[in-house]
């Protein structure tokens, strides 16, 4: 008997037919002799509907009340799924975030899980019940409802799997695994049987959009075996786990991120502590910085260029201009028509030829590289957004279709 | 400074405009220097929508999961109302049933409140916040969500008012008070300024449909001053309270109840304990019995006739026929085309002329009386359903338009 956590996203539970499909998947797993904990998101458009209703009443609703509202979404879907499973004749119980002991910090709308006190889940499993838990939500020390922000339901599933010592955490989604590239861009992209946490982390961060990096980070930390699998097909998915047999792998995937902007701060003073000032200012505003490049400017000054998420571009422009005097720079230029394309693979650092192959693929396709960033397991380049699809195809062709 | 509990039903919070109207009422009360606790129902059709969704998945969903589902409705409306109040610039916080300490017994879908542990409400009031509480829902000793069944939100409001020792509990609804008869039947019905708990109880039980009797019983028990008031007009409503100045009142209202069926059990044995057997059997099936009449039948046997809610008629027929042998009766006849018309008034018992006046009014209108029941403060007659409107008008004319 194994203990399996299965997470189903909003599209997987969007309507009656899909809930019945999920009930089939869950009860098949249970019938096979496993203990099953199911984590569900809100149904399809529920969250958007709630946000629209709220917007009619208040253009700036408090985050606390927004969390009260949004968390009703998973409460609805978990009760409906429980009813669908009851209809099939299986014992089941649904639990909200607070009932399931999902304890978070105090940050409404983007809370982080501090602890899962899983006694209730455990006692329901001991009574041979399928346990459904509301994803995306928890409770803070003030007994207030919190939500976990983007990727929240995946994170709930991994946290519960870690807390229970589950044998496997399956993330059901609308794709059937992790591919060597986005199959919509690269039709002959191949599904990976397995991938390491670190590779998955790089791919998640780089915009592969299969798993949110928060959940992968947590899975890595607590060594939870993940599987990305489709709730629509019944094909085997992609396993995400630590594994020495994966060392031989080279490039495991190509990813593209169009939600990217390049910020250049021109002619800062060339003195110690200047970069620190810039980036601590942005950190205070919770802006994630990615690739950083520092170059010598004119008249004994220097320029700093870096990338940020595109949706932060306007805010960052305002923050920097508001601090122009303190930072003592000449100008800021922001370019949102850039994209980041990356290759990810575990064995990459020990194989210097990989970077050369990537640059060669881009050169052959006539694509200009504007910035480069490398790590142990990835190489990223910043290019014009218009070139990004072509770049993914060219690189994929180079590494996977030789 | 007074502490006021205000309860708003589903129609009062049905959409954005109505939520804004409720926000106006609440904040006006707060601005006038009062502490305010608001109890809300689910928005308009939410509950029906949830029930329809559930029915698509399961024709007999468990009551526990149904309560999980339905309780999301008040969570949605309370968060939206909080946002509307925040928009007006007032401090406010919303609390679910479990957050507000509404502790109930274990009976899903028709739980009764055992206790309100109001520390959280009190501490939020101490912080000068308007406190919104989800009506209709609570938590049982297993930490499961329960709902209170019909009249649940009114009951939540009264329970909170009792627990906090509130100065007033206002029930906002779509009528602006308690009338001497249903204004839709009797156009010149008059609004009552005040009414006693007992009178209100009789009127509620008798189908006046303004307040549910559970909430009035609780208000009487804990001496909570109630006011029935409209959320659409700003007219003064009707106060419900104990009051010696009300002794002089005679008939305070005429009520009609068409949800009524007459059950006759023909030729039972004429021995001690027979009535007990019949009514304990029905009590076991949670059937409320109203007027009871026992008469001598044929061959040393007797018949028992009583009224029940019309929607229980089919079930009662089945229960009795299934026990025909044990109870040893000849036949059961059930008539659902009857109605109960009643007059209610505090001083009635000490004024024997009242019953005579009522019967005279019915006789003049040519209406046949089939059963009669009297109490300290009411006289009810069972008549043909087709005559019920005419009966209400005739009686109202007799007592109020002399």
Coordinates of C-alpha atoms in Angstrom, one line a residue, chain A:
Chain A
X1 CA 0.0 0.0 0.0
X2 CA 1.3 3.4 -1.0
X3 CA 0.3 6.8 0.1
X4 CA -0.3 9.0 -3.0
X5 CA -1.1 12.8 -3.1
X6 CA -2.9 13.8 -6.3
X7 CA -3.4 17.5 -7.2
X8 CA -6.0 18.6 -9.8
X9 CA -5.9 22.2 -11.2
X10 CA -8.8 24.4 -12.1
X11 CA -9.3 23.1 -15.7
X12 CA -9.3 19.5 -14.4
X13 CA -12.4 20.3 -12.2
X14 CA -14.0 22.9 -14.3
X15 CA -17.4 21.2 -14.8
X16 CA -19.6 18.2 -13.9
X17 CA -18.0 16.0 -16.6
X18 CA -14.5 16.8 -15.5
X19 CA -15.2 16.4 -11.8
X20 CA -16.6 12.9 -12.7
X21 CA -13.3 12.2 -14.6
X22 CA -11.3 13.2 -11.6
X23 CA -13.5 11.0 -9.4
X24 CA -12.6 8.1 -11.7
X25 CA -8.9 8.8 -11.5
X26 CA -9.0 9.1 -7.7
X27 CA -11.1 6.0 -7.0
X28 CA -9.0 3.9 -9.4
X29 CA -6.0 4.8 -7.4
X30 CA -7.8 4.0 -4.2
X31 CA -9.2 0.7 -5.6
X32 CA -5.6 -0.3 -6.5
X33 CA -5.0 -0.4 -2.7
X34 CA -3.5 3.0 -2.1
X35 CA -4.2 5.7 0.4
X36 CA -5.2 8.8 -1.5
X37 CA -5.1 12.5 -0.5
X38 CA -6.5 14.8 -3.2
X39 CA -5.7 18.5 -3.5
X40 CA -8.0 20.6 -5.6
X41 CA -8.0 24.1 -7.0
X42 CA -11.1 26.3 -7.6
X43 CA -13.2 25.4 -10.7
X44 CA -12.2 27.0 -14.0
X45 CA -13.4 30.6 -14.0
X46 CA -14.5 30.8 -10.4
X47 CA -11.5 32.9 -9.3
X48 CA -11.9 35.3 -12.2
X49 CA -15.6 35.7 -11.4
X50 CA -14.9 36.5 -7.8
X51 CA -12.2 39.0 -8.8
X52 CA -14.7 40.7 -11.2
X53 CA -17.4 40.8 -8.4
X54 CA -15.0 42.3 -6.0
X55 CA -13.8 44.9 -8.6
X56 CA -17.4 46.2 -8.9
X57 CA -17.5 47.0 -5.3
X58 CA -14.0 48.2 -4.6
X59 CA -11.0 48.9 -6.8
X60 CA -8.6 48.2 -3.9
X61 CA -10.2 45.6 -1.7
X62 CA -8.1 44.5 1.3
X63 CA -6.0 41.4 0.8
X64 CA -7.5 39.8 3.8
X65 CA -11.1 40.0 2.5
X66 CA -9.9 39.0 -1.0
X67 CA -8.5 35.8 0.6
X68 CA -11.8 35.2 2.4
X69 CA -13.6 35.5 -1.0
X70 CA -11.1 33.5 -3.1
X71 CA -10.8 30.6 -0.7
X72 CA -14.5 29.9 -1.1
X73 CA -13.6 28.7 -4.6
X74 CA -11.7 25.6 -3.5
X75 CA -14.3 25.0 -0.8
X76 CA -16.9 24.7 -3.6
X77 CA -14.8 22.4 -5.8
X78 CA -13.8 20.1 -3.0
X79 CA -17.4 19.6 -1.8
X80 CA -18.5 18.9 -5.4
X81 CA -15.7 16.4 -5.9
X82 CA -16.5 14.7 -2.6
X83 CA -20.1 14.3 -3.9
X84 CA -18.9 12.8 -7.2
X85 CA -16.8 10.3 -5.3
X86 CA -19.6 9.4 -2.9
X87 CA -21.8 8.7 -6.0
X88 CA -19.2 6.1 -7.0
X89 CA -19.7 4.5 -3.6
X90 CA -16.4 5.3 -2.0
X91 CA -15.7 6.8 1.5
X92 CA -14.5 10.4 1.2
X93 CA -14.2 13.6 3.2
X94 CA -13.3 17.1 2.2
X95 CA -11.2 19.5 4.4
X96 CA -10.6 23.2 4.0
X97 CA -7.1 24.6 4.5
X98 CA -7.7 25.3 8.2
X99 CA -9.3 21.9 8.8
X100 CA -6.4 20.2 7.1
X101 CA -3.9 22.1 9.3
X102 CA -2.3 24.1 6.5
X103 CA -0.6 26.8 8.7
X104 CA 0.9 29.8 6.9
X105 CA 2.6 33.1 7.7
X106 CA 0.6 36.3 7.9
X107 CA 1.0 37.6 4.3
X108 CA -2.5 37.6 2.8
X109 CA -2.7 36.8 -0.9
X110 CA 0.8 35.4 -1.0
X111 CA 1.2 33.5 2.2
X112 CA 3.9 30.8 2.6
X113 CA 3.2 27.5 4.3
X114 CA 5.0 27.3 7.7
X115 CA 3.8 23.9 8.8
X116 CA 1.2 21.2 8.0
X117 CA -0.3 19.8 11.2
X118 CA -1.7 16.7 9.5
X119 CA -3.4 14.9 12.4
X120 CA -6.9 15.3 10.9
X121 CA -5.8 14.1 7.5
X122 CA -4.0 11.1 9.0
X123 CA -7.0 10.2 11.2
X124 CA -9.3 10.3 8.2
X125 CA -6.9 8.1 6.2
X126 CA -6.8 5.7 9.1
X127 CA -10.6 5.4 8.7
X128 CA -10.0 4.3 5.1
X129 CA -11.3 7.5 3.6
X130 CA -10.2 9.3 0.5
X131 CA -9.3 12.8 1.8
X132 CA -9.8 15.9 -0.3
X133 CA -8.0 19.1 0.8
X134 CA -8.6 22.6 -0.5
X135 CA -5.5 23.8 -2.3
X136 CA -4.2 27.4 -2.4
X137 CA -5.4 28.2 1.1
X138 CA -4.4 28.1 4.7
X139 CA -4.8 29.7 8.1
X140 CA -2.5 32.1 9.9
X141 CA -1.7 32.5 13.6
X142 CA -4.6 35.0 13.9
X143 CA -7.0 32.3 12.7
X144 CA -7.5 34.2 9.5
X145 CA -7.8 32.6 6.1
X146 CA -4.8 33.2 3.8
X147 CA -4.2 32.2 0.2
X148 CA -0.9 31.1 -1.2
X149 CA -0.6 33.1 -4.4
X150 CA 0.5 31.7 -7.8
X151 CA 1.3 28.0 -7.8
X152 CA -0.5 27.7 -4.5
X153 CA -2.3 24.5 -5.0
X154 CA 0.8 22.7 -6.3
X155 CA 2.6 23.9 -3.1
X156 CA -0.3 22.6 -0.9
X157 CA 0.0 19.2 -2.5
X158 CA 3.8 19.0 -2.0
X159 CA 3.6 20.3 1.6
X160 CA 1.0 17.6 2.4
X161 CA 3.1 14.9 0.7
X162 CA 6.1 16.0 2.7
X163 CA 4.3 16.2 5.9
X164 CA 2.7 12.7 5.5
X165 CA 5.8 11.2 4.0
X166 CA 3.8 10.3 0.9
X167 CA 5.3 7.9 -1.7
X168 CA 4.4 10.0 -4.6
X169 CA 2.9 13.4 -5.3
X170 CA 1.1 13.5 -8.7
X171 CA 0.4 16.9 -10.3
X172 CA -2.5 16.5 -12.7
X173 CA -2.6 19.2 -15.3
X174 CA -3.7 19.8 -18.9
X175 CA -0.3 18.7 -20.3
X176 CA 0.9 15.1 -19.9
X177 CA 4.5 15.8 -18.8
X178 CA 7.6 17.9 -19.2
X179 CA 8.8 18.2 -22.8
X180 CA 12.2 19.1 -24.3
X181 CA 10.5 22.3 -25.5
X182 CA 7.0 23.8 -25.6
X183 CA 5.1 21.4 -28.0
X184 CA 3.1 24.4 -29.3
X185 CA 6.4 25.9 -30.6
X186 CA 8.3 22.8 -31.4
X187 CA 6.0 20.0 -32.8
X188 CA 8.7 17.3 -32.4
X189 CA 9.5 18.1 -28.8
X190 CA 9.9 14.9 -26.8
X191 CA 8.3 14.1 -23.4
X192 CA 10.9 13.4 -20.7
X193 CA 10.5 10.3 -18.6
X194 CA 12.3 11.9 -15.7
X195 CA 14.0 15.1 -14.7
X196 CA 15.9 16.3 -11.6
X197 CA 14.5 18.9 -9.2
X198 CA 17.2 21.4 -10.2
X199 CA 16.4 21.0 -13.9
X200 CA 12.7 21.3 -13.2
X201 CA 13.4 24.4 -11.1
X202 CA 15.3 26.0 -14.0
X203 CA 12.6 25.1 -16.4
X204 CA 9.8 26.4 -14.1
X205 CA 11.6 29.6 -13.5
X206 CA 12.3 30.0 -17.2
X207 CA 8.7 29.9 -18.2
X208 CA 7.9 26.3 -19.0
X209 CA 4.8 26.8 -16.9
X210 CA 4.3 23.2 -16.0
X211 CA 5.1 23.4 -12.3
X212 CA 5.5 26.5 -10.2
X213 CA 9.0 26.8 -8.8
X214 CA 7.7 27.1 -5.2
X215 CA 6.4 23.6 -5.3
X216 CA 9.5 22.2 -6.9
X217 CA 11.7 23.9 -4.3
X218 CA 9.7 22.4 -1.5
X219 CA 9.7 19.0 -3.2
X220 CA 13.5 19.1 -3.5
X221 CA 13.9 20.3 0.1
X222 CA 11.8 17.4 1.5
X223 CA 12.7 14.9 -1.2
X224 CA 9.1 14.4 -2.4
X225 CA 8.8 12.4 -5.6
X226 CA 6.8 14.4 -8.1
X227 CA 5.0 13.3 -11.2
X228 CA 3.5 15.6 -13.8
X229 CA 0.7 13.9 -15.5
X230 CA -2.4 14.7 -17.6
X231 CA -5.9 14.4 -16.2
X232 CA -7.3 14.1 -19.8
X233 CA -5.1 11.3 -21.3
X234 CA -4.0 8.3 -19.2
X235 CA -0.4 8.4 -20.5
X236 CA 2.5 8.1 -18.1
X237 CA 3.8 11.5 -17.1
X238 CA 7.2 12.9 -16.2
X239 CA 8.8 12.0 -12.9
X240 CA 10.7 14.8 -11.0
X241 CA 13.1 13.4 -8.5
X242 CA 16.8 13.2 -7.4
X243 CA 18.6 10.5 -9.3
X244 CA 22.2 9.6 -10.0
X245 CA 21.3 7.8 -13.2
X246 CA 20.4 11.2 -14.6
X247 CA 24.0 12.4 -14.5
X248 CA 24.6 11.2 -18.0
X249 CA 21.9 13.5 -19.3
X250 CA 23.0 16.6 -21.1
X251 CA 20.5 19.2 -22.3
X252 CA 17.1 18.2 -21.0
X253 CA 15.0 21.0 -22.4
X254 CA 14.7 24.4 -24.1
X255 CA 12.5 27.0 -22.4
X256 CA 11.4 30.5 -23.4
X257 CA 10.2 33.4 -21.2
X258 CA 8.5 36.3 -23.0
X259 CA 7.5 37.9 -19.7
X260 CA 10.8 39.7 -19.5
X261 CA 12.1 43.3 -19.6
X262 CA 15.6 44.7 -19.9
X263 CA 16.4 47.7 -17.7
X264 CA 19.5 49.8 -18.3
X265 CA 20.6 52.4 -15.7
X266 CA 23.0 54.6 -17.6
X267 CA 26.0 56.4 -16.1
X268 CA 25.9 55.6 -12.4
X269 CA 28.9 56.7 -10.2
X270 CA 31.7 54.2 -10.5
X271 CA 32.1 53.6 -6.7
X272 CA 31.8 50.7 -4.4
X273 CA 28.2 50.0 -3.1
X274 CA 26.4 51.4 -6.1
X275 CA 25.0 48.0 -7.3
X276 CA 24.1 47.2 -3.7
X277 CA 22.1 50.5 -3.5
X278 CA 20.2 49.7 -6.7
X279 CA 19.3 46.1 -6.0
X280 CA 18.4 46.6 -2.3
X281 CA 16.0 49.4 -3.4
X282 CA 14.4 47.0 -5.9
X283 CA 14.4 44.1 -3.4
X284 CA 12.5 46.3 -0.9
X285 CA 9.8 46.6 -3.6
X286 CA 9.9 42.8 -4.1
X287 CA 11.2 42.9 -7.7
X288 CA 12.9 39.8 -8.8
X289 CA 16.1 40.5 -10.7
X290 CA 17.5 38.0 -13.2
X291 CA 20.5 38.4 -15.5
X292 CA 22.8 41.3 -14.5
X293 CA 25.4 42.9 -16.6
X294 CA 27.7 45.8 -15.5
X295 CA 29.6 47.8 -18.0
X296 CA 31.9 50.8 -18.0
X297 CA 30.2 54.0 -19.1
X298 CA 31.4 57.5 -19.9
X299 CA 33.3 60.0 -17.8
X300 CA 34.4 57.5 -15.1
X301 CA 30.9 56.3 -14.7
X302 CA 29.4 52.8 -15.2
X303 CA 26.0 51.4 -16.4
X304 CA 24.1 48.4 -14.9
X305 CA 21.8 46.4 -17.1
X306 CA 19.4 43.7 -15.7
X307 CA 16.3 41.8 -16.5
X308 CA 13.0 41.8 -14.6
X309 CA 9.5 40.3 -15.1
X310 CA 7.8 42.4 -17.8
X311 CA 4.8 43.2 -15.6
X312 CA 7.1 45.0 -13.2
X313 CA 8.6 47.2 -15.8
X314 CA 6.4 50.3 -15.2
X315 CA 6.7 50.1 -11.5
X316 CA 10.5 49.7 -11.7
X317 CA 10.7 52.7 -14.0
X318 CA 8.8 54.8 -11.4
X319 CA 10.9 53.5 -8.5
X320 CA 14.2 54.3 -10.2
X321 CA 13.2 57.7 -11.4
X322 CA 11.9 58.6 -8.0
X323 CA 15.4 57.8 -6.7
X324 CA 17.3 59.4 -9.5
X325 CA 19.0 62.0 -7.3
X326 CA 20.0 59.5 -4.6
X327 CA 21.4 57.0 -7.0
X328 CA 22.9 59.8 -9.1
X329 CA 22.5 58.3 -12.6
X330 CA 21.9 59.9 -16.0
X331 CA 19.1 57.9 -17.5
X332 CA 17.0 54.8 -17.3
X333 CA 16.0 52.8 -20.4
X334 CA 13.5 50.0 -20.3
X335 CA 12.9 47.5 -23.1
X336 CA 10.0 45.1 -22.9
X337 CA 10.3 43.6 -26.4
X338 CA 12.9 41.1 -25.2
X339 CA 12.7 37.4 -24.4
X340 CA 14.9 34.9 -22.6
X341 CA 15.6 31.5 -24.1
X342 CA 17.4 28.9 -22.1
X343 CA 18.7 25.4 -22.2
X344 CA 18.7 23.3 -19.1
X345 CA 20.5 20.1 -18.3
X346 CA 22.2 18.4 -15.3
X347 CA 25.5 17.6 -16.9
X348 CA 26.0 21.0 -18.6
X349 CA 28.7 22.5 -16.4
X350 CA 31.1 19.7 -17.1
X351 CA 30.6 19.9 -20.9
X352 CA 31.9 23.2 -22.3
X353 CA 30.8 22.4 -25.8
X354 CA 27.2 23.0 -24.9
X355 CA 27.3 26.8 -24.8
X356 CA 29.1 26.8 -28.1
X357 CA 26.5 24.6 -29.7
X358 CA 23.7 26.9 -28.4
X359 CA 25.4 30.1 -29.8
X360 CA 26.0 28.3 -33.0
X361 CA 22.4 27.4 -33.4
X362 CA 21.4 31.1 -32.8
X363 CA 24.0 32.4 -35.1
X364 CA 22.9 30.1 -37.9
X365 CA 19.3 31.4 -37.4
X366 CA 20.6 35.0 -37.6
X367 CA 19.5 35.8 -34.1
X368 CA 21.5 38.4 -32.1
X369 CA 22.3 37.7 -28.5
X370 CA 22.0 40.8 -26.2
X371 CA 22.9 39.3 -22.8
X372 CA 24.1 35.9 -21.6
X373 CA 23.8 34.2 -18.2
X374 CA 25.0 30.8 -17.1
X375 CA 24.7 28.5 -14.1
X376 CA 25.6 25.0 -13.2
X377 CA 22.7 23.6 -15.1
X378 CA 21.5 26.3 -17.5
X379 CA 22.5 28.8 -20.2
X380 CA 20.2 31.7 -20.8
X381 CA 20.4 34.3 -23.6
X382 CA 18.4 37.5 -23.9
X383 CA 17.2 38.1 -27.5
X384 CA 14.5 40.2 -29.3
X385 CA 11.0 38.9 -28.4
X386 CA 10.2 38.6 -32.1
X387 CA 13.0 36.0 -32.5
X388 CA 12.1 33.8 -29.6
X389 CA 10.1 31.1 -31.3
X390 CA 12.6 30.8 -34.1
X391 CA 15.3 30.6 -31.4
X392 CA 13.6 27.8 -29.5
X393 CA 13.2 25.8 -32.7
X394 CA 16.7 26.3 -33.8
X395 CA 18.2 25.3 -30.4
X396 CA 15.9 22.3 -30.1
X397 CA 16.8 21.1 -33.6
X398 CA 20.5 21.4 -32.7
X399 CA 20.3 19.4 -29.5
X400 CA 17.6 16.9 -30.0
X401 CA 17.3 16.2 -33.7
X402 CA 20.9 15.8 -34.7

